[in-house]
């Protein structure tokens, strides 16, 4: 969602803007998502994404070091998708944080399962 929110030329920009209004900040995420987002928005969107962090619109609420084993298990389980580190961290976040909702345009979240069997609660276009 962050990429669509920042990049006005993104096919999901209007969807992301509407979701940002529906689910107001702060949004919880992980460093891997921020890293992936910085890559995807490129130089033009870098300042905006870092500004989201600085203003507290996105909050890092995941410690990969303490969640490494479960994340590695997810990466192994979904190696055929293939699952990115960012996706694995987000799925793990839904397992450890209360009342999670993932705002994403990534259709792979329809495949992933939290706690092995439960669908990941997502809002998608």
CSV table of N, CA, C and O in Angstrom, one decimal:
chain,number,residue,atom,x,y,z
A,1,UNK,N,0.8,-1.2,0.0
A,1,UNK,CA,0.0,0.0,0.0
A,1,UNK,C,0.9,1.3,0.0
A,1,UNK,O,0.5,2.2,-0.6
A,2,UNK,N,2.0,1.2,0.7
A,2,UNK,CA,2.8,2.4,0.8
A,2,UNK,C,3.3,2.9,-0.6
A,2,UNK,O,3.3,4.1,-0.8
A,3,UNK,N,3.7,2.0,-1.4
A,3,UNK,CA,4.2,2.4,-2.8
A,3,UNK,C,3.0,3.1,-3.5
A,3,UNK,O,3.2,4.1,-4.1
A,4,UNK,N,1.8,2.5,-3.5
A,4,UNK,CA,0.7,3.0,-4.2
A,4,UNK,C,0.3,4.4,-3.6
A,4,UNK,O,-0.1,5.3,-4.3
A,5,UNK,N,0.5,4.6,-2.3
A,5,UNK,CA,0.2,5.8,-1.7
A,5,UNK,C,1.1,6.9,-2.2
A,5,UNK,O,0.7,8.1,-2.4
A,6,UNK,N,2.4,6.6,-2.3
A,6,UNK,CA,3.4,7.6,-2.6
A,6,UNK,C,3.5,7.9,-4.1
A,6,UNK,O,3.6,9.0,-4.5
A,7,UNK,N,3.4,6.8,-4.9
A,7,UNK,CA,3.5,7.0,-6.4
A,7,UNK,C,2.2,7.3,-7.1
A,7,UNK,O,1.4,6.4,-7.2
A,8,UNK,N,2.0,8.5,-7.5
A,8,UNK,CA,0.7,8.9,-8.1
A,8,UNK,C,0.5,8.2,-9.4
A,8,UNK,O,-0.6,8.0,-9.9
A,9,UNK,N,1.6,7.7,-10.1
A,9,UNK,CA,1.5,7.0,-11.3
A,9,UNK,C,1.2,5.5,-11.1
A,9,UNK,O,1.1,4.7,-12.1
A,10,UNK,N,1.2,5.0,-9.9
A,10,UNK,CA,1.0,3.6,-9.6
A,10,UNK,C,-0.5,3.2,-9.9
A,10,UNK,O,-1.4,4.0,-9.6
A,11,UNK,N,-0.7,2.1,-10.4
A,11,UNK,CA,-2.0,1.6,-10.8
A,11,UNK,C,-3.0,1.5,-9.6
A,11,UNK,O,-4.2,1.6,-9.7
A,12,UNK,N,-2.4,1.4,-8.4
A,12,UNK,CA,-3.2,1.3,-7.2
A,12,UNK,C,-3.2,2.6,-6.3
A,12,UNK,O,-3.6,2.5,-5.2
A,13,UNK,N,-2.8,3.7,-6.9
A,13,UNK,CA,-2.7,4.9,-6.1
A,13,UNK,C,-4.1,5.3,-5.5
A,13,UNK,O,-4.1,5.6,-4.3
A,14,UNK,N,-5.1,5.4,-6.3
A,14,UNK,CA,-6.4,5.8,-5.8
A,14,UNK,C,-6.9,4.8,-4.7
A,14,UNK,O,-7.5,5.2,-3.7
A,15,UNK,N,-6.7,3.5,-5.0
A,15,UNK,CA,-7.1,2.5,-4.0
A,15,UNK,C,-6.3,2.8,-2.7
A,15,UNK,O,-6.9,2.7,-1.6
A,16,UNK,N,-5.0,3.0,-2.8
A,16,UNK,CA,-4.2,3.2,-1.6
A,16,UNK,C,-4.6,4.5,-0.8
A,16,UNK,O,-4.7,4.5,0.4
A,17,UNK,N,-5.0,5.5,-1.5
A,17,UNK,CA,-5.4,6.8,-0.9
A,17,UNK,C,-6.7,6.5,-0.1
A,17,UNK,O,-6.9,6.9,1.0
A,18,UNK,N,-7.6,5.8,-0.8
A,18,UNK,CA,-8.9,5.5,-0.1
A,18,UNK,C,-8.7,4.6,1.1
A,18,UNK,O,-9.4,4.8,2.1
A,19,UNK,N,-7.8,3.6,1.0
A,19,UNK,CA,-7.5,2.8,2.2
A,19,UNK,C,-6.8,3.6,3.3
A,19,UNK,O,-7.1,3.3,4.5
A,20,UNK,N,-6.0,4.5,3.0
A,20,UNK,CA,-5.4,5.4,4.0
A,20,UNK,C,-6.4,6.2,4.8
A,20,UNK,O,-6.3,6.4,6.0
A,21,UNK,N,-7.5,6.6,4.1
A,21,UNK,CA,-8.6,7.3,4.7
A,21,UNK,C,-9.4,6.3,5.6
A,21,UNK,O,-9.8,6.7,6.7
A,22,UNK,N,-9.6,5.1,5.1
A,22,UNK,CA,-10.4,4.1,5.8
A,22,UNK,C,-9.7,3.6,7.0
A,22,UNK,O,-10.3,3.3,8.0
A,23,UNK,N,-8.4,3.4,6.9
A,23,UNK,CA,-7.6,2.9,8.0
A,23,UNK,C,-6.5,3.9,8.3
A,23,UNK,O,-5.4,3.8,7.8
A,24,UNK,N,-6.8,4.9,9.2
A,24,UNK,CA,-5.9,6.0,9.4
A,24,UNK,C,-4.6,5.5,10.1
A,24,UNK,O,-4.6,4.5,10.8
A,25,UNK,N,-3.5,6.3,9.8
A,25,UNK,CA,-2.2,6.0,10.4
A,25,UNK,C,-2.3,6.2,11.9
A,25,UNK,O,-3.3,6.9,12.4
A,26,UNK,N,-1.4,5.6,12.7
A,26,UNK,CA,-0.2,5.0,12.2
A,26,UNK,C,-0.4,3.6,11.8
A,26,UNK,O,-1.2,2.9,12.3
A,27,UNK,N,0.4,3.2,10.7
A,27,UNK,CA,0.4,1.9,10.2
A,27,UNK,C,1.6,1.1,10.8
A,27,UNK,O,2.7,1.7,10.7
A,28,UNK,N,1.4,-0.1,11.2
A,28,UNK,CA,2.5,-0.9,11.8
A,28,UNK,C,3.2,-1.7,10.6
A,28,UNK,O,2.5,-2.2,9.8
A,29,UNK,N,4.5,-1.7,10.7
A,29,UNK,CA,5.2,-2.4,9.6
A,29,UNK,C,6.5,-2.9,10.2
A,29,UNK,O,6.8,-2.9,11.4
A,30,UNK,N,7.4,-3.4,9.3
A,30,UNK,CA,8.7,-3.9,9.6
A,30,UNK,C,9.8,-3.2,8.7
A,30,UNK,O,9.4,-2.7,7.7
A,31,UNK,N,11.0,-3.4,9.2
A,31,UNK,CA,12.1,-2.8,8.4
A,31,UNK,C,12.2,-3.3,7.0
A,31,UNK,O,12.5,-2.6,6.0
A,32,UNK,N,11.9,-4.6,6.8
A,32,UNK,CA,12.0,-5.2,5.5
A,32,UNK,C,11.0,-4.6,4.5
A,32,UNK,O,11.3,-4.4,3.3
A,33,UNK,N,9.8,-4.2,5.0
A,33,UNK,CA,8.8,-3.6,4.2
A,33,UNK,C,9.3,-2.2,3.8
A,33,UNK,O,9.1,-1.7,2.6
A,34,UNK,N,9.8,-1.5,4.7
A,34,UNK,CA,10.4,-0.1,4.4
A,34,UNK,C,11.5,-0.2,3.4
A,34,UNK,O,11.5,0.6,2.5
A,35,UNK,N,12.4,-1.2,3.6
A,35,UNK,CA,13.5,-1.4,2.6
A,35,UNK,C,13.0,-1.7,1.2
A,35,UNK,O,13.4,-1.1,0.3
A,36,UNK,N,12.0,-2.6,1.2
A,36,UNK,CA,11.4,-3.0,-0.1
A,36,UNK,C,10.7,-1.8,-0.7
A,36,UNK,O,10.8,-1.5,-1.9
A,37,UNK,N,10.0,-1.0,0.1
A,37,UNK,CA,9.3,0.2,-0.3
A,37,UNK,C,10.2,1.2,-0.9
A,37,UNK,O,10.0,1.8,-1.9
A,38,UNK,N,11.3,1.4,-0.2
A,38,UNK,CA,12.3,2.4,-0.7
A,38,UNK,C,12.9,2.0,-2.0
A,38,UNK,O,13.0,2.9,-2.9
A,39,UNK,N,13.1,0.8,-2.2
A,39,UNK,CA,13.5,0.3,-3.6
A,39,UNK,C,12.5,0.6,-4.6
A,39,UNK,O,12.8,1.0,-5.7
A,40,UNK,N,11.2,0.2,-4.3
A,40,UNK,CA,10.2,0.3,-5.3
A,40,UNK,C,9.8,1.8,-5.6
A,40,UNK,O,9.4,2.1,-6.8
A,41,UNK,N,9.8,2.7,-4.6
A,41,UNK,CA,9.5,4.1,-5.0
A,41,UNK,C,10.6,4.8,-5.6
A,41,UNK,O,10.4,5.9,-6.2
A,42,UNK,N,11.8,4.3,-5.5
A,42,UNK,CA,12.9,5.0,-6.1
A,42,UNK,C,13.3,6.3,-5.5
A,42,UNK,O,12.7,6.7,-4.5
A,43,UNK,N,14.2,7.0,-6.2
A,43,UNK,CA,14.6,8.3,-5.7
A,43,UNK,C,13.5,9.3,-5.6
A,43,UNK,O,13.5,10.1,-4.6
A,44,UNK,N,12.6,9.3,-6.5
A,44,UNK,CA,11.5,10.2,-6.5
A,44,UNK,C,10.6,10.1,-5.2
A,44,UNK,O,10.0,11.1,-4.8
A,45,UNK,N,10.4,8.9,-4.7
A,45,UNK,CA,9.5,8.7,-3.6
A,45,UNK,C,10.2,8.5,-2.2
A,45,UNK,O,9.6,8.4,-1.2
A,46,UNK,N,11.6,8.5,-2.3
A,46,UNK,CA,12.4,8.3,-1.1
A,46,UNK,C,12.0,9.2,0.1
A,46,UNK,O,11.8,8.8,1.2
A,47,UNK,N,12.0,10.5,-0.3
A,47,UNK,CA,11.7,11.5,0.8
A,47,UNK,C,10.4,11.3,1.4
A,47,UNK,O,10.2,11.5,2.6
A,48,UNK,N,9.4,11.0,0.6
A,48,UNK,CA,8.0,10.8,1.1
A,48,UNK,C,7.9,9.6,2.0
A,48,UNK,O,7.4,9.7,3.1
A,49,UNK,N,8.6,8.5,1.7
A,49,UNK,CA,8.5,7.3,2.5
A,49,UNK,C,9.3,7.6,3.8
A,49,UNK,O,8.8,7.2,4.9
A,50,UNK,N,10.4,8.2,3.7
A,50,UNK,CA,11.2,8.5,4.9
A,50,UNK,C,10.4,9.5,5.8
A,50,UNK,O,10.4,9.4,7.0
A,51,UNK,N,9.7,10.4,5.2
A,51,UNK,CA,8.8,11.3,5.9
A,51,UNK,C,7.7,10.6,6.7
A,51,UNK,O,7.4,11.0,7.8
A,52,UNK,N,7.2,9.6,6.1
A,52,UNK,CA,6.2,8.8,6.8
A,52,UNK,C,6.7,8.3,8.1
A,52,UNK,O,6.1,8.3,9.1
A,53,UNK,N,8.0,7.8,8.0
A,53,UNK,CA,8.7,7.3,9.2
A,53,UNK,C,8.9,8.4,10.2
A,53,UNK,O,8.6,8.3,11.4
A,54,UNK,N,9.4,9.5,9.8
A,54,UNK,CA,9.8,10.6,10.7
A,54,UNK,C,8.5,11.2,11.3
A,54,UNK,O,8.6,11.6,12.5
A,55,UNK,N,7.4,11.2,10.6
A,55,UNK,CA,6.2,11.8,11.2
A,55,UNK,C,5.4,10.8,12.0
A,55,UNK,O,4.3,11.1,12.5
A,56,UNK,N,5.8,9.6,12.0
A,56,UNK,CA,5.1,8.5,12.8
A,56,UNK,C,3.9,8.0,12.1
A,56,UNK,O,3.1,7.3,12.7
A,57,UNK,N,3.8,8.2,10.8
A,57,UNK,CA,2.7,7.6,10.0
A,57,UNK,C,2.8,6.1,9.9
A,57,UNK,O,1.9,5.3,9.8
A,58,UNK,N,4.1,5.6,9.8
A,58,UNK,CA,4.4,4.2,9.8
A,58,UNK,C,5.3,4.0,11.0
A,58,UNK,O,6.3,4.7,11.3
A,59,UNK,N,5.0,2.9,11.7
A,59,UNK,CA,5.8,2.5,12.9
A,59,UNK,C,6.4,1.1,12.7
A,59,UNK,O,5.7,0.2,12.4
A,60,UNK,N,7.7,1.0,13.0
A,60,UNK,CA,8.3,-0.3,13.0
A,60,UNK,C,7.9,-1.0,14.3
A,60,UNK,O,8.3,-0.6,15.4
A,61,UNK,N,7.2,-2.2,14.1
A,61,UNK,CA,6.8,-2.9,15.3
A,61,UNK,C,7.1,-4.4,15.2
A,61,UNK,O,6.3,-5.3,15.4
A,62,UNK,N,8.3,-4.6,14.7
A,62,UNK,CA,8.7,-6.0,14.5
A,62,UNK,C,10.2,-6.1,14.7
A,62,UNK,O,11.0,-5.3,14.2
A,63,UNK,N,10.6,-7.1,15.5
A,63,UNK,CA,12.0,-7.4,15.7
A,63,UNK,C,12.4,-8.7,15.1
A,63,UNK,O,12.1,-9.8,15.6
A,64,UNK,N,13.1,-8.6,13.9
A,64,UNK,CA,13.4,-9.8,13.2
A,64,UNK,C,14.3,-10.7,14.0
A,64,UNK,O,14.2,-12.0,13.9
A,65,UNK,N,15.2,-10.2,14.8
A,65,UNK,CA,16.2,-11.0,15.6
A,65,UNK,C,15.4,-11.9,16.5
A,65,UNK,O,15.7,-13.1,16.6
A,66,UNK,N,14.4,-11.4,17.1
A,66,UNK,CA,13.6,-12.2,18.1
A,66,UNK,C,12.6,-13.1,17.4
A,66,UNK,O,12.1,-14.1,18.0
A,67,UNK,N,12.3,-12.9,16.2
A,67,UNK,CA,11.3,-13.7,15.4
A,67,UNK,C,11.9,-14.4,14.3
A,67,UNK,O,11.2,-14.9,13.4
A,68,UNK,N,13.2,-14.6,14.3
A,68,UNK,CA,14.0,-15.2,13.2
A,68,UNK,C,13.5,-16.6,12.8
A,68,UNK,O,13.3,-16.9,11.7
A,69,UNK,N,13.4,-17.4,13.8
A,69,UNK,CA,13.1,-18.8,13.5
A,69,UNK,C,11.7,-19.0,12.9
A,69,UNK,O,11.5,-19.7,11.9
A,70,UNK,N,10.6,-18.3,13.4
A,70,UNK,CA,9.3,-18.4,12.7
A,70,UNK,C,9.3,-17.8,11.3
A,70,UNK,O,8.7,-18.3,10.4
A,71,UNK,N,10.1,-16.8,11.1
A,71,UNK,CA,10.2,-16.1,9.8
A,71,UNK,C,10.9,-17.1,8.8
A,71,UNK,O,10.5,-17.2,7.7
A,72,UNK,N,12.0,-17.7,9.3
A,72,UNK,CA,12.7,-18.6,8.4
A,72,UNK,C,11.8,-19.8,8.1
A,72,UNK,O,11.9,-20.3,6.9
A,73,UNK,N,11.0,-20.3,9.0
A,73,UNK,CA,10.1,-21.4,8.7
A,73,UNK,C,9.0,-20.9,7.6
A,73,UNK,O,8.7,-21.7,6.7
A,74,UNK,N,8.6,-19.7,7.7
A,74,UNK,CA,7.6,-19.2,6.7
A,74,UNK,C,8.3,-19.1,5.3
A,74,UNK,O,7.8,-19.5,4.3
A,75,UNK,N,9.6,-18.6,5.3
A,75,UNK,CA,10.3,-18.5,4.0
A,75,UNK,C,10.5,-19.9,3.4
A,75,UNK,O,10.4,-20.1,2.2
A,76,UNK,N,10.8,-20.9,4.2
A,76,UNK,CA,10.9,-22.3,3.7
A,76,UNK,C,9.6,-22.8,3.2
A,76,UNK,O,9.6,-23.4,2.1
A,77,UNK,N,8.6,-22.6,4.0
A,77,UNK,CA,7.3,-23.2,3.6
A,77,UNK,C,6.8,-22.6,2.3
A,77,UNK,O,6.2,-23.3,1.5
A,78,UNK,N,7.0,-21.3,2.1
A,78,UNK,CA,6.5,-20.7,0.8
A,78,UNK,C,7.6,-20.4,-0.2
A,78,UNK,O,7.5,-19.5,-1.0
A,79,UNK,N,8.7,-21.2,-0.1
A,79,UNK,CA,9.8,-21.0,-1.1
A,79,UNK,C,9.4,-21.1,-2.5
A,79,UNK,O,10.0,-20.5,-3.4
A,80,UNK,N,8.3,-21.9,-2.8
A,80,UNK,CA,7.9,-22.0,-4.2
A,80,UNK,C,7.1,-20.8,-4.7
A,80,UNK,O,6.8,-20.7,-5.9
A,81,UNK,N,6.7,-19.9,-3.8
A,81,UNK,CA,5.8,-18.8,-4.3
A,81,UNK,C,6.6,-17.8,-5.1
A,81,UNK,O,6.1,-17.4,-6.2
A,82,UNK,N,7.8,-17.3,-4.8
A,82,UNK,CA,8.6,-17.4,-3.6
A,82,UNK,C,8.2,-16.2,-2.7
A,82,UNK,O,7.7,-15.1,-3.1
A,83,UNK,N,8.3,-16.4,-1.4
A,83,UNK,CA,8.0,-15.4,-0.4
A,83,UNK,C,9.2,-14.5,-0.1
A,83,UNK,O,10.3,-15.0,0.0
A,84,UNK,N,9.0,-13.2,-0.1
A,84,UNK,CA,10.1,-12.3,0.3
A,84,UNK,C,10.2,-12.2,1.8
A,84,UNK,O,9.3,-12.6,2.5
A,85,UNK,N,11.3,-11.7,2.2
A,85,UNK,CA,11.5,-11.5,3.6
A,85,UNK,C,10.5,-10.5,4.2
A,85,UNK,O,9.9,-10.7,5.3
A,86,UNK,N,10.2,-9.5,3.4
A,86,UNK,CA,9.1,-8.5,3.8
A,86,UNK,C,7.8,-9.2,4.1
A,86,UNK,O,7.1,-9.0,5.1
A,87,UNK,N,7.4,-10.1,3.1
A,87,UNK,CA,6.1,-10.8,3.2
A,87,UNK,C,6.2,-11.7,4.5
A,87,UNK,O,5.2,-11.8,5.2
A,88,UNK,N,7.3,-12.4,4.7
A,88,UNK,CA,7.4,-13.3,5.8
A,88,UNK,C,7.2,-12.6,7.1
A,88,UNK,O,6.6,-13.0,8.1
A,89,UNK,N,7.9,-11.4,7.2
A,89,UNK,CA,7.8,-10.6,8.4
A,89,UNK,C,6.3,-10.1,8.6
A,89,UNK,O,5.9,-10.1,9.8
A,90,UNK,N,5.7,-9.7,7.6
A,90,UNK,CA,4.3,-9.3,7.7
A,90,UNK,C,3.4,-10.4,8.2
A,90,UNK,O,2.5,-10.2,9.1
A,91,UNK,N,3.5,-11.6,7.6
A,91,UNK,CA,2.7,-12.7,8.0
A,91,UNK,C,3.0,-13.0,9.5
A,91,UNK,O,2.1,-13.2,10.3
A,92,UNK,N,4.2,-13.0,9.9
A,92,UNK,CA,4.6,-13.2,11.3
A,92,UNK,C,4.0,-12.1,12.2
A,92,UNK,O,3.5,-12.4,13.3
A,93,UNK,N,4.0,-10.9,11.7
A,93,UNK,CA,3.4,-9.8,12.5
A,93,UNK,C,1.9,-10.1,12.7
A,93,UNK,O,1.4,-9.8,13.8
A,94,UNK,N,1.2,-10.7,11.7
A,94,UNK,CA,-0.2,-11.0,11.9
A,94,UNK,C,-0.4,-12.1,13.0
A,94,UNK,O,-1.5,-12.2,13.5
A,95,UNK,N,0.6,-12.9,13.2
A,95,UNK,CA,0.5,-13.9,14.2
A,95,UNK,C,0.8,-13.4,15.6
A,95,UNK,O,0.3,-14.0,16.6
A,96,UNK,N,1.5,-12.3,15.8
A,96,UNK,CA,1.9,-11.9,17.1
A,96,UNK,C,1.3,-10.6,17.5
A,96,UNK,O,1.3,-10.3,18.7
A,97,UNK,N,0.7,-9.8,16.6
A,97,UNK,CA,0.0,-8.6,17.0
A,97,UNK,C,-1.5,-8.8,17.0
A,97,UNK,O,-2.1,-9.6,16.2
A,98,UNK,N,-2.2,-8.1,17.9
A,98,UNK,CA,-3.7,-8.3,18.0
A,98,UNK,C,-4.4,-7.6,16.8
A,98,UNK,O,-4.0,-6.5,16.4
A,99,UNK,N,-5.5,-8.2,16.4
A,99,UNK,CA,-6.4,-7.6,15.4
A,99,UNK,C,-5.7,-7.1,14.1
A,99,UNK,O,-5.9,-5.9,13.8
A,100,UNK,N,-4.9,-7.9,13.5
A,100,UNK,CA,-4.1,-7.4,12.3
A,100,UNK,C,-5.0,-7.3,11.1
A,100,UNK,O,-5.9,-8.1,10.9
A,101,UNK,N,-4.7,-6.3,10.3
A,101,UNK,CA,-5.3,-6.2,8.9
A,101,UNK,C,-4.1,-5.8,8.0
A,101,UNK,O,-3.5,-4.7,8.3
A,102,UNK,N,-3.9,-6.5,7.0
A,102,UNK,CA,-2.8,-6.2,6.1
A,102,UNK,C,-3.4,-5.5,4.9
A,102,UNK,O,-4.3,-6.0,4.2
A,103,UNK,N,-2.9,-4.3,4.6
A,103,UNK,CA,-3.3,-3.5,3.5
A,103,UNK,C,-2.3,-3.8,2.4
A,103,UNK,O,-1.1,-3.3,2.5
A,104,UNK,N,-2.6,-4.5,1.4
A,104,UNK,CA,-1.6,-4.9,0.4
A,104,UNK,C,-2.3,-5.0,-1.0
A,104,UNK,O,-3.5,-5.3,-1.1
A,105,UNK,N,-1.4,-4.9,-2.0
A,105,UNK,CA,-1.8,-5.2,-3.4
A,105,UNK,C,-1.2,-6.5,-3.8
A,105,UNK,O,-1.4,-6.9,-5.0
A,106,UNK,N,-0.5,-7.1,-3.0
A,106,UNK,CA,0.3,-8.4,-3.3
A,106,UNK,C,-0.7,-9.6,-3.2
A,106,UNK,O,-1.0,-10.0,-2.1
A,107,UNK,N,-1.0,-10.2,-4.3
A,107,UNK,CA,-1.9,-11.3,-4.3
A,107,UNK,C,-1.4,-12.5,-3.6
A,107,UNK,O,-2.1,-13.5,-3.3
A,108,UNK,N,-0.1,-12.6,-3.4
A,108,UNK,CA,0.5,-13.8,-2.7
A,108,UNK,C,-0.1,-13.9,-1.3
A,108,UNK,O,-0.1,-15.0,-0.7
A,109,UNK,N,-0.6,-12.8,-0.7
A,109,UNK,CA,-1.2,-12.9,0.6
A,109,UNK,C,-2.5,-13.7,0.6
A,109,UNK,O,-3.0,-14.1,1.7
A,110,UNK,N,-3.0,-14.0,-0.5
A,110,UNK,CA,-4.1,-15.0,-0.6
A,110,UNK,C,-3.7,-16.4,-0.4
A,110,UNK,O,-4.5,-17.3,-0.1
A,111,UNK,N,-2.4,-16.7,-0.7
A,111,UNK,CA,-1.8,-18.0,-0.5
A,111,UNK,C,-1.3,-18.2,0.9
A,111,UNK,O,-1.5,-19.3,1.4
A,112,UNK,N,-0.7,-17.2,1.4
A,112,UNK,CA,0.0,-17.4,2.8
A,112,UNK,C,-1.1,-17.7,3.8
A,112,UNK,O,-2.2,-17.3,3.8
A,113,UNK,N,-0.6,-18.4,4.9
A,113,UNK,CA,-1.5,-18.7,6.0
A,113,UNK,C,-0.7,-18.3,7.3
A,113,UNK,O,0.5,-18.5,7.4
A,114,UNK,N,-1.5,-17.8,8.2
A,114,UNK,CA,-0.9,-17.5,9.5
A,114,UNK,C,-1.3,-18.7,10.5
A,114,UNK,O,-2.3,-19.3,10.3
A,115,UNK,N,-0.4,-18.9,11.4
A,115,UNK,CA,-0.6,-20.1,12.3
A,115,UNK,C,-0.9,-21.4,11.5
A,115,UNK,O,-1.7,-22.2,11.9
A,116,UNK,N,-0.2,-21.5,10.3
A,116,UNK,CA,-0.3,-22.6,9.4
A,116,UNK,C,-1.6,-22.8,8.7
A,116,UNK,O,-1.6,-23.3,7.5
A,117,UNK,N,-2.8,-22.4,9.2
A,117,UNK,CA,-4.0,-22.7,8.6
A,117,UNK,C,-5.0,-21.5,8.4
A,117,UNK,O,-5.9,-21.6,7.6
A,118,UNK,N,-4.7,-20.4,9.1
A,118,UNK,CA,-5.7,-19.3,9.0
A,118,UNK,C,-5.3,-18.4,7.9
A,118,UNK,O,-4.1,-18.1,7.7
A,119,UNK,N,-6.3,-17.9,7.2
A,119,UNK,CA,-6.0,-16.9,6.2
A,119,UNK,C,-5.4,-15.6,6.8
A,119,UNK,O,-5.7,-15.3,8.0
A,120,UNK,N,-4.6,-14.9,6.1
A,120,UNK,CA,-4.1,-13.6,6.6
A,120,UNK,C,-5.2,-12.6,6.3
A,120,UNK,O,-5.6,-12.4,5.2
A,121,UNK,N,-5.6,-11.9,7.4
A,121,UNK,CA,-6.6,-10.9,7.2
A,121,UNK,C,-6.1,-9.7,6.4
A,121,UNK,O,-5.2,-9.0,6.8
A,122,UNK,N,-6.6,-9.6,5.1
A,122,UNK,CA,-6.1,-8.6,4.2
A,122,UNK,C,-7.2,-7.7,3.6
A,122,UNK,O,-8.4,-8.2,3.5
A,123,UNK,N,-6.9,-6.5,3.2
A,123,UNK,CA,-7.7,-5.7,2.4
A,123,UNK,C,-6.9,-5.5,1.1
A,123,UNK,O,-5.7,-5.0,1.2
A,124,UNK,N,-7.5,-5.9,0.0
A,124,UNK,CA,-6.8,-5.8,-1.3
A,124,UNK,C,-7.7,-5.2,-2.3
A,124,UNK,O,-8.9,-5.2,-2.1
A,125,UNK,N,-7.1,-4.7,-3.4
A,125,UNK,CA,-8.0,-4.1,-4.5
A,125,UNK,C,-8.8,-5.2,-5.2
A,125,UNK,O,-8.4,-6.4,-5.1
